[in-house]
GROMACS .gro file of C-alpha atoms in nm:
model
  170
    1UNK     CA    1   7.082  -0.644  -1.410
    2UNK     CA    2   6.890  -0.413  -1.656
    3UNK     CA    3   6.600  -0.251  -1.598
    4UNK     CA    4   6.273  -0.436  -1.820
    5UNK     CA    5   6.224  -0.200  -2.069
    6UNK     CA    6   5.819  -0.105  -2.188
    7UNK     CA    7   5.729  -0.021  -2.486
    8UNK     CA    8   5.667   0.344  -2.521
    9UNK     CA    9   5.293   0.459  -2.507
   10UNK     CA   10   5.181   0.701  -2.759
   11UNK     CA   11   5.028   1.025  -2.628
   12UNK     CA   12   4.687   1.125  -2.849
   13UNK     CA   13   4.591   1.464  -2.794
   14UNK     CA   14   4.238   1.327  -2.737
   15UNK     CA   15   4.084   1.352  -2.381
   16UNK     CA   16   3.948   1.026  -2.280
   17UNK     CA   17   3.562   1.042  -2.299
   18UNK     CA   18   3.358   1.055  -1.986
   19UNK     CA   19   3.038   0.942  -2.132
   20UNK     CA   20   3.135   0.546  -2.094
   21UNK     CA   21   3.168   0.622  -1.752
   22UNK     CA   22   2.848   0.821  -1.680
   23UNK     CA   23   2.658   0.549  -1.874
   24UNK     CA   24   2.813   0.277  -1.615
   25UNK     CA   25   2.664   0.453  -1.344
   26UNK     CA   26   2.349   0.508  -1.464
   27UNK     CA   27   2.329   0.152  -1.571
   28UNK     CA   28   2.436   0.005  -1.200
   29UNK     CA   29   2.191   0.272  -1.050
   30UNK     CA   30   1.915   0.162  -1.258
   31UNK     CA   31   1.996  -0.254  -1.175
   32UNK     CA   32   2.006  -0.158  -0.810
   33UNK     CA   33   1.679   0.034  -0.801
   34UNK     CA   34   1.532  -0.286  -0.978
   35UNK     CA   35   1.661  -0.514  -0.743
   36UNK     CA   36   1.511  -0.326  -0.466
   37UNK     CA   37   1.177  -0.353  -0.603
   38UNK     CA   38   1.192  -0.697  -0.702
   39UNK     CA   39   1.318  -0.732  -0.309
   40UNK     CA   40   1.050  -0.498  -0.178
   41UNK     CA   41   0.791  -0.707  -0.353
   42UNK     CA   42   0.909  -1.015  -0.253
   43UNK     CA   43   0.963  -1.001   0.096
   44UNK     CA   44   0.750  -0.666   0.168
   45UNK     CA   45   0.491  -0.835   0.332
   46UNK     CA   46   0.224  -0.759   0.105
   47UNK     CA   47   0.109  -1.116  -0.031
   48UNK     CA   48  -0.184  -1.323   0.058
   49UNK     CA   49  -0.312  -0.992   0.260
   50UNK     CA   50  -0.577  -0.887   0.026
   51UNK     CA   51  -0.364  -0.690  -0.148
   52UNK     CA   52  -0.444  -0.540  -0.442
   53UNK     CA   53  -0.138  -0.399  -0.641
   54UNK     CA   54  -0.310  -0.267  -0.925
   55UNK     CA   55  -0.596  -0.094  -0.778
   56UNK     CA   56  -0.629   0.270  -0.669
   57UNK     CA   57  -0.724   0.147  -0.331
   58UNK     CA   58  -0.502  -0.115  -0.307
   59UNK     CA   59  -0.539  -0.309   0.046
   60UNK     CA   60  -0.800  -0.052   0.144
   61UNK     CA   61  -1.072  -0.313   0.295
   62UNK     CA   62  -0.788  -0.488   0.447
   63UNK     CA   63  -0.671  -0.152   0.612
   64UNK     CA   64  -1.052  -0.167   0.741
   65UNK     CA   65  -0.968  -0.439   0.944
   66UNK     CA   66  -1.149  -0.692   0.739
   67UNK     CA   67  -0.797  -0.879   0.580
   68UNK     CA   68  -0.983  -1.239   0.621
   69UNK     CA   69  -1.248  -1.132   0.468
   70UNK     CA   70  -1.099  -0.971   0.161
   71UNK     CA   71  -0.833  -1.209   0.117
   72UNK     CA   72  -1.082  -1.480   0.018
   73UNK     CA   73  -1.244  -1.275  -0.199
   74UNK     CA   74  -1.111  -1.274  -0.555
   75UNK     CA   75  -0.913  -1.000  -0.714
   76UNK     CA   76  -1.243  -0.876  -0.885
   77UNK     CA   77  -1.450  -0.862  -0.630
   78UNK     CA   78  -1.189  -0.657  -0.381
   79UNK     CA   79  -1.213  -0.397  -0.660
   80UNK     CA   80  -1.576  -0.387  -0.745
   81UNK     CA   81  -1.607  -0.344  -0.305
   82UNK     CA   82  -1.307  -0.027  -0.359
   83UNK     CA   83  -1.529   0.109  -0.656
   84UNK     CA   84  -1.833   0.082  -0.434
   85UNK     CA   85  -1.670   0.230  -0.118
   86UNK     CA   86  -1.488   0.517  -0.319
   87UNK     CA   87  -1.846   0.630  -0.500
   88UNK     CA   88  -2.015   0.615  -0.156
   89UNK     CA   89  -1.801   0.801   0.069
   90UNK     CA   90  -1.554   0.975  -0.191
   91UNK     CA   91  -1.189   0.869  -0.259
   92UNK     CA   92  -0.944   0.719  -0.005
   93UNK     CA   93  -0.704   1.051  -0.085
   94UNK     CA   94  -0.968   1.286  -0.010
   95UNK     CA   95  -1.080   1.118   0.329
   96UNK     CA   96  -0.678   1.062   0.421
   97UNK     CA   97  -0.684   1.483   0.307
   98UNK     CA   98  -0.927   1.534   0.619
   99UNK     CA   99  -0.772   1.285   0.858
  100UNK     CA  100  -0.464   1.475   0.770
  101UNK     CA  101  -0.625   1.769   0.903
  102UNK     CA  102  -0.755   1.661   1.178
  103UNK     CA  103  -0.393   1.540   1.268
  104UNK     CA  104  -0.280   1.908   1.212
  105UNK     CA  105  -0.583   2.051   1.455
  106UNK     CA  106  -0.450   1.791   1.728
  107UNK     CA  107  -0.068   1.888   1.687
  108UNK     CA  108  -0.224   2.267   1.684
  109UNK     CA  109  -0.391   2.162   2.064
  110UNK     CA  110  -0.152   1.989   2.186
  111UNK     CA  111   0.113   2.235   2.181
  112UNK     CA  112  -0.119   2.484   2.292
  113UNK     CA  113  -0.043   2.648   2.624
  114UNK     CA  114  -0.244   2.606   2.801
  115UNK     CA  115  -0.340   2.259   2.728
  116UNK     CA  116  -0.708   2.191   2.579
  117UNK     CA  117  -0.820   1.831   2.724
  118UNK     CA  118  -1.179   1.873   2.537
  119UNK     CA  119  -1.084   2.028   2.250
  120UNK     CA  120  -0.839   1.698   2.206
  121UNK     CA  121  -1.110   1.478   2.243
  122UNK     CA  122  -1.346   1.646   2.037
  123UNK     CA  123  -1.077   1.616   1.766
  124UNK     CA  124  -0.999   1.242   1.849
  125UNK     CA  125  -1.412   1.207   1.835
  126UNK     CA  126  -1.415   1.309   1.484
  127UNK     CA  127  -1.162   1.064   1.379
  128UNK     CA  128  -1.292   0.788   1.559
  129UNK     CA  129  -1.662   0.825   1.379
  130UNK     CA  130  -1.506   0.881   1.043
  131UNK     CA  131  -1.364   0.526   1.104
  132UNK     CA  132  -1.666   0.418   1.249
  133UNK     CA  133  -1.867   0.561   0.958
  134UNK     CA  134  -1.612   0.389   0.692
  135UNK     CA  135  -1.609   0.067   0.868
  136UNK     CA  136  -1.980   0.019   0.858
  137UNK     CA  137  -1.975   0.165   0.514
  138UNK     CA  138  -1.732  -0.132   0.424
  139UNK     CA  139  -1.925  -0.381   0.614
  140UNK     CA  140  -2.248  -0.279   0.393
  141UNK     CA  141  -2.090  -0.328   0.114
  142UNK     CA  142  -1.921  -0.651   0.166
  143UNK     CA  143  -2.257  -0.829   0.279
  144UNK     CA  144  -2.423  -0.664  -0.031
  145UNK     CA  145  -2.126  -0.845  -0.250
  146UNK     CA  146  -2.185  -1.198  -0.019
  147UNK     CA  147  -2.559  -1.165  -0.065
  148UNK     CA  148  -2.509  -1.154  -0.448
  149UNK     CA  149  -2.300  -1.500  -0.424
  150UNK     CA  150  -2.422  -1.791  -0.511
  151UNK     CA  151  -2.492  -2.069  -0.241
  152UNK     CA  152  -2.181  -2.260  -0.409
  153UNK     CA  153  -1.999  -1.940  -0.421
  154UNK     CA  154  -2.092  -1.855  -0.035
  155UNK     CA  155  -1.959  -2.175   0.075
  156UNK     CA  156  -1.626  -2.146  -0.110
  157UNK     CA  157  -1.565  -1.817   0.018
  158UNK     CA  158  -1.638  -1.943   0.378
  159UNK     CA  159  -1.404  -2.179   0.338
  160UNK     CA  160  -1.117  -2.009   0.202
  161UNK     CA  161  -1.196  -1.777   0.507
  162UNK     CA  162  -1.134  -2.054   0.707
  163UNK     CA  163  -0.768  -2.164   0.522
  164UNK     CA  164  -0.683  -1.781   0.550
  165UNK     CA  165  -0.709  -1.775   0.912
  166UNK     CA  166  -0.557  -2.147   0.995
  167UNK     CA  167  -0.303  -1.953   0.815
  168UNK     CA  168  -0.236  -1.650   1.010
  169UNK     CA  169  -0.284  -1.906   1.320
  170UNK     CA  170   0.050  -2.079   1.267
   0.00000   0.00000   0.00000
């Protein structure tokens, strides 16, 4: 038996180029970060909350504890109330900037030796009237917004209110 004989493969002196291969893996890394925010989106857990994903204060009345509420209000109305909120009391960064140090002043007493019991409540005090203080804020504003509405427009919102939380029921 002979041996199959192949045909003889020309050597080039030219490297192969790497640049084909650098492109492929940029292009698969760019489909996969796509896909994960396609996936993110989808299945994130964000819809039908209230949520907001254009705004600077996206989900920021439903944060508030008012996601009922503000997801039977329409998308122009849940940014007129963040507009309203962020011009009375300053931006959501700046007031997450100050419960960040407050955070930082708790860590500070907590590992302090020996242990502070009243300066930890003092510091969990302060955090619990900012929220107090943003709540009612939010509150305010919201009524202002239903006051404004229409007697048509009142009794659509109440009932969408009502299919919202039918919804979160099941």
């Amino acid at each position: 038996m002979s041996e199959p004989t192949h045909p003889p493969v020309a050597k080039s002196g030219a490297k192969p180029r790497k640049w084909p291969r650098i492109l492929l893996a940029v292009s698969l890394t760019f489909n996969l970060l796509v896909v994960g925010l396609v996936a993110g989106a989808n299945w994130g857990g964000h819809w039908d909350h209230g949520f907001d994903a254009h705004g600077p204060n996206r989900g920021a009345i439903r944060d508030l504890g008012f996601a009922p509420l503000a997801s039977a209000l329409d998308r122009s109305d849940r940014r007129q109330i963040g507009r309203v909120l962020r011009d009375r009391s300053g931006s959501f960064s700046e007031n997450r900037r100050a419960l960040a140090e407050e955070f930082q002043s708790m860590l500070t007493v907590l590992r302090a030796d020996p242990f502070d019991a009243g300066a930890l409540l003092s510091i969990m005090d302060q955090q619990s009237e900012r929220q107090r203080q943003r709540g009612g804020l939010a509150r305010s504003v919201l009524v202002e917004r239903i006051e404004q509405m229409s007697s048509d427009e009142r009794l659509a919102f109440a009932d969408r209110i009502e299919g919202s939380i039918r919804k979160r029921a099941r």
